[in-house]
Amino acid sequence: MERQVATWAAQRPVVIFSNSTCGISHSITTLLTDFGVNPAVYELDQMSRGREIEQALSRLGCTSIPAVFIGGELVGGSNEIMSLHLKQSLIPMLRRARAIWV
């Protein structure tokens, strides 16, 4: 399953593994879309193999949902995304991944 997660993560500049009922997942998705990002969002609670995917994400090093990949690399969860944003490193990272243009 880790291979499948890596394949999905590499298909778009930003990929979010989320839960549809999670407010934090929604907030991170909203933050990124407000920057102009069009992420691929996989709602684990609505996928037949969502639990397996969540376990694969844990084995890859992300212990929380949402799990955010930028440029095919696991960045982490909401704490890591917010930390990057507060350090003003998130937008440059998104630009390098070609998730945003301006």
XYZ file of C-alpha atoms in Angstrom:
102
model
C 0.000 0.000 0.000
C 2.952 2.362 0.602
C 3.797 2.117 -3.085
C 0.239 3.104 -4.015
C 0.379 6.110 -1.657
C 3.682 7.197 -3.242
C 2.155 6.865 -6.714
C -0.820 9.041 -5.764
C 1.472 11.564 -4.079
C 3.570 11.916 -7.220
C 0.631 12.497 -9.555
C -0.147 16.064 -8.402
C 1.920 18.902 -6.896
C -0.106 18.746 -3.657
C -1.889 15.686 -2.305
C -3.827 15.589 0.952
C -4.981 12.436 2.701
C -7.861 13.634 4.825
C -11.033 12.686 6.671
C -14.228 14.348 5.501
C -15.472 14.925 9.057
C -12.198 16.346 10.415
C -12.198 20.097 10.987
C -8.400 20.292 10.964
C -8.248 18.476 7.622
C -10.781 20.946 6.250
C -8.765 23.894 7.604
C -5.515 22.715 5.992
C -7.271 22.097 2.673
C -8.846 25.562 2.867
C -5.500 27.200 3.686
C -3.870 25.619 0.654
C -6.759 26.346 -1.705
C -6.802 29.973 -0.513
C -3.212 30.201 -1.811
C -4.452 28.987 -5.210
C -3.446 25.345 -4.843
C -5.677 22.732 -6.452
C -4.806 19.699 -4.309
C -5.846 16.132 -4.859
C -7.777 15.229 -1.714
C -8.306 11.620 -0.710
C -11.001 11.302 1.960
C -9.900 8.180 3.808
C -13.184 7.763 5.655
C -14.977 7.525 2.292
C -12.578 5.046 0.673
C -13.037 1.290 0.886
C -9.357 0.808 1.783
C -9.042 4.004 3.794
C -7.883 2.270 6.961
C -5.112 0.465 5.068
C -4.010 3.744 3.501
C -3.921 5.395 6.922
C -1.730 2.560 8.224
C 0.576 2.944 5.208
C 0.854 6.674 5.892
C 1.831 5.864 9.469
C 4.554 3.509 8.250
C 5.794 6.290 5.948
C 6.174 8.567 8.961
C 2.950 10.549 9.153
C 1.186 9.771 12.394
C -1.713 12.183 11.953
C -4.400 13.059 9.456
C -4.335 15.164 7.381
C -1.184 13.934 5.686
C 0.136 16.432 3.144
C 2.505 15.692 0.280
C 4.085 18.563 -1.653
C 6.098 17.809 -4.750
C 5.730 14.098 -4.088
C 7.372 14.360 -0.653
C 5.632 13.833 2.664
C 5.607 17.161 4.492
C 3.524 15.929 7.416
C 0.340 16.866 9.145
C -1.318 20.089 10.203
C 1.424 21.022 12.684
C 4.105 20.842 10.002
C 2.016 22.772 7.463
C 1.185 25.525 9.961
C 4.804 25.718 11.103
C 5.967 26.152 7.502
C 3.302 28.799 6.979
C 4.301 30.738 10.102
C 7.976 30.606 9.044
C 6.932 31.898 5.603
C 8.360 28.757 4.001
C 5.129 27.214 2.757
C 4.495 29.451 -0.261
C 8.069 29.095 -1.595
C 7.732 25.320 -1.213
C 4.462 25.397 -3.134
C 6.086 27.466 -5.878
C 9.004 25.034 -6.199
C 6.506 22.180 -6.553
C 4.653 24.219 -9.203
C 1.470 24.086 -7.156
C 1.142 27.874 -7.463
C 2.579 30.300 -9.952
C 2.586 33.712 -8.265
